[in-house]
Amino acid sequence: TGIGFQPNFVWVKLGTFADREAVFRHNSDVGDISNSFIETTDSANWIQAFEADGFQVGTATEVNTGTETYYYIAMKTSAGRFSQGIYTGNGTNNRIITGVGFQPDLVIIKNDTTAVSATFVTNKITVGNSHHFDNELDLEDEIKALETDGFKVGTGTRVNTNLDTFMYMAWKNSGTAGSATGAGLLSSLSF
């Protein structure tokens, strides 16, 4: 508790150098389920719920071990700054996903059906090259472009496999570092 708002997106990572993956809870997650950024399926006992002033974690080592320090990012959806959603893959190349509400500067996509690592692209990455949260090479047929109201995807397993469900998170740069713009939308501390 103590973050100052009820988040609808939380990302947690063990602070010490340990073989523990970063996990996240998306606003589409139900029950006790949350997700991993690497090739792991959804799991219970990680980030269990969003609370009025924070979030609840389970007892898994990814989120809650004895005297370890964990770091988190907690956000809530904000018009023009942070958006998240889901879509069903259709296998069509150059598919544009719209409804984000702005042209994003960062997009992360996670396949919620097939256990593959998440992929991401920023406005600083050469168009067509997506990065991953594991040690795989960048691929061209994933997030292909950042669009006015969303992003364009290819046919890759991480972004558009026919009938798979995909979660996305999209951020817009809030401007000058240290600015109060977006205050109350992002909290990043350790617990």
mmCIF file of C-alpha atoms in Angstrom:
data_model
loop_
_atom_site.group_PDB
_atom_site.id
_atom_site.type_symbol
_atom_site.label_atom_id
_atom_site.label_comp_id
_atom_site.label_asym_id
_atom_site.label_seq_id
_atom_site.Cartn_x
_atom_site.Cartn_y
_atom_site.Cartn_z
ATOM 1 C CA THR A 1 0.000 0.000 0.000
ATOM 2 C CA GLY A 2 0.922 3.674 -0.070
ATOM 3 C CA ILE A 3 1.290 4.361 -3.790
ATOM 4 C CA GLY A 4 -1.545 6.907 -3.807
ATOM 5 C CA PHE A 5 -3.937 5.356 -6.330
ATOM 6 C CA GLN A 6 -5.438 2.062 -7.480
ATOM 7 C CA PRO A 7 -3.249 0.801 -10.322
ATOM 8 C CA ASN A 8 -4.441 -1.297 -13.238
ATOM 9 C CA PHE A 9 -0.938 -2.302 -14.343
ATOM 10 C CA VAL A 10 1.879 -3.474 -12.037
ATOM 11 C CA TRP A 11 5.360 -4.779 -12.874
ATOM 12 C CA VAL A 12 7.508 -6.441 -10.152
ATOM 13 C CA LYS A 13 11.165 -7.556 -10.244
ATOM 14 C CA LEU A 14 13.418 -9.027 -7.552
ATOM 15 C CA GLY A 15 16.132 -6.465 -6.801
ATOM 16 C CA THR A 16 19.099 -8.762 -6.191
ATOM 17 C CA PHE A 17 20.972 -10.606 -8.894
ATOM 18 C CA ALA A 18 18.921 -13.780 -8.952
ATOM 19 C CA ASP A 19 17.349 -16.073 -11.487
ATOM 20 C CA ARG A 20 13.846 -14.648 -11.073
ATOM 21 C CA GLU A 21 11.802 -13.272 -13.921
ATOM 22 C CA ALA A 22 10.012 -9.929 -13.949
ATOM 23 C CA VAL A 23 6.255 -10.398 -13.693
ATOM 24 C CA PHE A 24 3.311 -8.123 -14.414
ATOM 25 C CA ARG A 25 -0.430 -7.884 -13.940
ATOM 26 C CA HIS A 26 -2.471 -6.423 -16.803
ATOM 27 C CA ASN A 27 -5.932 -4.883 -16.451
ATOM 28 C CA SER A 28 -7.373 -7.870 -18.364
ATOM 29 C CA ASP A 29 -6.100 -10.431 -15.827
ATOM 30 C CA VAL A 30 -8.765 -12.069 -13.669
ATOM 31 C CA GLY A 31 -8.601 -13.923 -10.380
ATOM 32 C CA ASP A 32 -5.122 -14.596 -8.997
ATOM 33 C CA ILE A 33 -3.428 -14.683 -12.433
ATOM 34 C CA SER A 34 -0.532 -12.522 -13.612
ATOM 35 C CA ASN A 35 2.072 -12.783 -16.361
ATOM 36 C CA SER A 36 5.771 -13.077 -17.122
ATOM 37 C CA PHE A 37 7.757 -11.110 -19.694
ATOM 38 C CA ILE A 38 9.647 -14.269 -20.713
ATOM 39 C CA GLU A 39 8.586 -17.674 -22.076
ATOM 40 C CA THR A 40 6.413 -18.635 -19.122
ATOM 41 C CA THR A 41 2.670 -19.104 -19.062
ATOM 42 C CA ASP A 42 0.376 -17.091 -16.780
ATOM 43 C CA SER A 43 0.636 -18.027 -13.140
ATOM 44 C CA ALA A 44 -1.177 -17.674 -9.842
ATOM 45 C CA ASN A 45 0.545 -16.491 -6.648
ATOM 46 C CA TRP A 46 2.481 -13.623 -8.250
ATOM 47 C CA ILE A 47 0.623 -10.286 -8.393
ATOM 48 C CA GLN A 48 -2.770 -11.347 -7.111
ATOM 49 C CA ALA A 49 -4.902 -8.199 -7.181
ATOM 50 C CA PHE A 50 -5.039 -4.434 -7.586
ATOM 51 C CA GLU A 51 -5.974 -2.674 -4.342
ATOM 52 C CA ALA A 52 -7.345 0.816 -3.614
ATOM 53 C CA ASP A 53 -3.874 2.096 -2.631
ATOM 54 C CA GLY A 54 -1.542 -0.538 -4.092
ATOM 55 C CA PHE A 55 -1.513 -4.219 -4.987
ATOM 56 C CA GLN A 56 -1.437 -7.670 -3.413
ATOM 57 C CA VAL A 57 1.339 -10.214 -3.967
ATOM 58 C CA GLY A 58 1.452 -13.925 -3.245
ATOM 59 C CA THR A 59 4.250 -15.970 -1.714
ATOM 60 C CA ALA A 60 6.119 -16.918 -4.908
ATOM 61 C CA THR A 61 9.835 -16.067 -5.012
ATOM 62 C CA GLU A 62 9.237 -13.796 -8.022
ATOM 63 C CA VAL A 63 7.347 -11.356 -5.767
ATOM 64 C CA ASN A 64 7.789 -12.112 -2.055
ATOM 65 C CA THR A 65 10.740 -13.838 -0.387
ATOM 66 C CA GLY A 66 11.831 -13.176 3.202
ATOM 67 C CA THR A 67 14.252 -10.271 3.388
ATOM 68 C CA GLU A 68 14.691 -9.693 -0.356
ATOM 69 C CA THR A 69 14.067 -6.271 -1.923
ATOM 70 C CA TYR A 70 11.645 -6.061 -4.838
ATOM 71 C CA TYR A 71 11.120 -3.155 -7.237
ATOM 72 C CA TYR A 72 7.828 -2.288 -8.846
ATOM 73 C CA ILE A 73 6.218 0.029 -11.342
ATOM 74 C CA ALA A 74 2.533 0.730 -10.765
ATOM 75 C CA MET A 75 0.416 2.622 -13.273
ATOM 76 C CA LYS A 76 -3.166 3.391 -14.081
ATOM 77 C CA THR A 77 -4.598 4.048 -17.507
ATOM 78 C CA SER A 78 -4.355 7.718 -18.454
ATOM 79 C CA ALA A 79 -5.787 9.364 -21.564
ATOM 80 C CA GLY A 80 -2.931 10.367 -23.823
ATOM 81 C CA ARG A 81 -0.160 8.824 -21.670
ATOM 82 C CA PHE A 82 -0.741 5.130 -20.869
ATOM 83 C CA SER A 83 -3.088 2.646 -22.498
ATOM 84 C CA GLN A 84 -3.484 -1.103 -22.373
ATOM 85 C CA GLY A 85 -5.741 -3.577 -24.065
ATOM 86 C CA ILE A 86 -6.112 -6.962 -25.689
ATOM 87 C CA TYR A 87 -6.705 -8.175 -29.225
ATOM 88 C CA THR A 88 -7.143 -11.503 -30.973
ATOM 89 C CA GLY A 89 -4.540 -12.423 -33.568
ATOM 90 C CA ASN A 90 -5.616 -12.968 -37.177
ATOM 91 C CA GLY A 91 -2.292 -13.813 -38.874
ATOM 92 C CA THR A 92 -2.589 -10.880 -41.310
ATOM 93 C CA ASN A 93 0.642 -9.044 -42.125
ATOM 94 C CA ASN A 94 0.836 -5.260 -41.584
ATOM 95 C CA ARG A 95 -2.212 -5.299 -39.315
ATOM 96 C CA ILE A 96 -2.816 -1.993 -37.544
ATOM 97 C CA ILE A 97 -4.084 -2.176 -33.957
ATOM 98 C CA THR A 98 -5.971 1.031 -33.124
ATOM 99 C CA GLY A 99 -7.783 2.442 -30.126
ATOM 100 C CA VAL A 100 -4.693 3.294 -28.088
ATOM 101 C CA GLY A 101 -5.724 6.965 -28.056
ATOM 102 C CA PHE A 102 -2.336 8.438 -29.009
ATOM 103 C CA GLN A 103 0.820 7.686 -30.980
ATOM 104 C CA PRO A 104 2.894 5.658 -28.496
ATOM 105 C CA ASP A 105 6.604 6.022 -27.814
ATOM 106 C CA LEU A 106 6.826 2.534 -26.280
ATOM 107 C CA VAL A 107 4.722 -0.578 -26.934
ATOM 108 C CA ILE A 108 5.062 -3.946 -25.187
ATOM 109 C CA ILE A 109 3.097 -6.959 -26.468
ATOM 110 C CA LYS A 110 2.752 -10.311 -24.705
ATOM 111 C CA ASN A 111 1.089 -13.372 -26.251
ATOM 112 C CA ASP A 112 -1.351 -14.535 -23.566
ATOM 113 C CA THR A 113 -2.075 -17.876 -25.285
ATOM 114 C CA THR A 114 1.336 -19.223 -26.309
ATOM 115 C CA ALA A 115 4.348 -19.219 -23.944
ATOM 116 C CA VAL A 116 6.758 -16.900 -25.766
ATOM 117 C CA SER A 117 8.646 -13.876 -24.459
ATOM 118 C CA ALA A 118 7.147 -10.406 -24.707
ATOM 119 C CA THR A 119 8.362 -8.075 -27.434
ATOM 120 C CA PHE A 120 8.721 -4.313 -27.418
ATOM 121 C CA VAL A 121 9.593 -1.359 -29.595
ATOM 122 C CA THR A 122 10.291 2.297 -28.831
ATOM 123 C CA ASN A 123 10.289 5.392 -30.994
ATOM 124 C CA LYS A 124 14.128 5.207 -30.920
ATOM 125 C CA ILE A 125 14.346 1.728 -32.491
ATOM 126 C CA THR A 126 14.759 1.324 -36.246
ATOM 127 C CA VAL A 127 11.324 0.706 -37.752
ATOM 128 C CA GLY A 128 10.572 -2.995 -37.983
ATOM 129 C CA ASN A 129 13.018 -4.227 -35.343
ATOM 130 C CA SER A 130 11.350 -5.540 -32.185
ATOM 131 C CA HIS A 131 13.300 -6.393 -29.032
ATOM 132 C CA HIS A 132 12.575 -9.175 -26.524
ATOM 133 C CA PHE A 133 12.731 -9.608 -22.761
ATOM 134 C CA ASP A 134 14.956 -12.673 -23.096
ATOM 135 C CA ASN A 135 18.227 -13.262 -24.951
ATOM 136 C CA GLU A 136 16.768 -13.773 -28.439
ATOM 137 C CA LEU A 137 17.680 -11.795 -31.537
ATOM 138 C CA ASP A 138 15.544 -8.881 -32.683
ATOM 139 C CA LEU A 139 12.938 -9.853 -35.261
ATOM 140 C CA GLU A 140 11.469 -7.866 -38.137
ATOM 141 C CA ASP A 141 8.014 -9.463 -38.391
ATOM 142 C CA GLU A 142 6.682 -8.354 -35.025
ATOM 143 C CA ILE A 143 5.938 -4.726 -34.085
ATOM 144 C CA LYS A 144 6.544 -3.023 -37.393
ATOM 145 C CA ALA A 145 5.628 0.611 -36.683
ATOM 146 C CA LEU A 146 4.151 3.034 -34.185
ATOM 147 C CA GLU A 147 0.977 4.535 -35.641
ATOM 148 C CA THR A 148 -1.083 7.663 -34.924
ATOM 149 C CA ASP A 149 -3.596 5.722 -32.776
ATOM 150 C CA GLY A 150 -1.740 2.481 -32.124
ATOM 151 C CA PHE A 151 0.821 0.230 -33.772
ATOM 152 C CA LYS A 152 1.370 -2.085 -36.748
ATOM 153 C CA VAL A 153 2.177 -5.783 -36.334
ATOM 154 C CA GLY A 154 3.414 -8.530 -38.620
ATOM 155 C CA THR A 155 2.624 -12.235 -38.435
ATOM 156 C CA GLY A 156 5.110 -13.281 -35.737
ATOM 157 C CA THR A 157 4.073 -15.603 -32.894
ATOM 158 C CA ARG A 158 4.680 -12.854 -30.348
ATOM 159 C CA VAL A 159 2.281 -10.372 -31.993
ATOM 160 C CA ASN A 160 -0.333 -11.865 -34.335
ATOM 161 C CA THR A 161 -0.769 -15.653 -34.374
ATOM 162 C CA ASN A 162 -4.239 -16.504 -35.633
ATOM 163 C CA LEU A 163 -6.754 -16.839 -32.743
ATOM 164 C CA ASP A 164 -4.180 -16.225 -29.964
ATOM 165 C CA THR A 165 -4.948 -13.491 -27.422
ATOM 166 C CA PHE A 166 -2.437 -10.640 -27.075
ATOM 167 C CA MET A 167 -2.040 -8.056 -24.318
ATOM 168 C CA TYR A 168 -0.491 -4.701 -25.087
ATOM 169 C CA MET A 169 0.747 -1.796 -23.023
ATOM 170 C CA ALA A 170 1.474 1.550 -24.707
ATOM 171 C CA TRP A 171 3.137 4.650 -23.276
ATOM 172 C CA LYS A 172 3.532 8.213 -24.518
ATOM 173 C CA ASN A 173 6.554 10.194 -23.357
ATOM 174 C CA SER A 174 5.277 12.635 -20.726
ATOM 175 C CA GLY A 175 7.775 15.368 -21.565
ATOM 176 C CA THR A 176 10.488 16.931 -19.459
ATOM 177 C CA ALA A 177 12.123 14.825 -16.771
ATOM 178 C CA GLY A 178 11.072 15.967 -13.329
ATOM 179 C CA SER A 179 7.893 17.525 -14.683
ATOM 180 C CA ALA A 180 4.661 17.170 -12.727
ATOM 181 C CA THR A 181 2.928 16.175 -15.975
ATOM 182 C CA GLY A 182 1.259 12.855 -15.396
ATOM 183 C CA ALA A 183 1.550 13.095 -11.602
ATOM 184 C CA GLY A 184 -0.448 10.343 -9.940
ATOM 185 C CA LEU A 185 -0.133 8.057 -12.976
ATOM 186 C CA LEU A 186 3.184 6.371 -12.224
ATOM 187 C CA SER A 187 4.781 5.138 -9.039
ATOM 188 C CA SER A 188 8.133 3.331 -8.908
ATOM 189 C CA LEU A 189 9.554 2.257 -5.545
ATOM 190 C CA SER A 190 10.868 -0.806 -3.763
ATOM 191 C CA PHE A 191 9.072 -2.935 -1.179
#
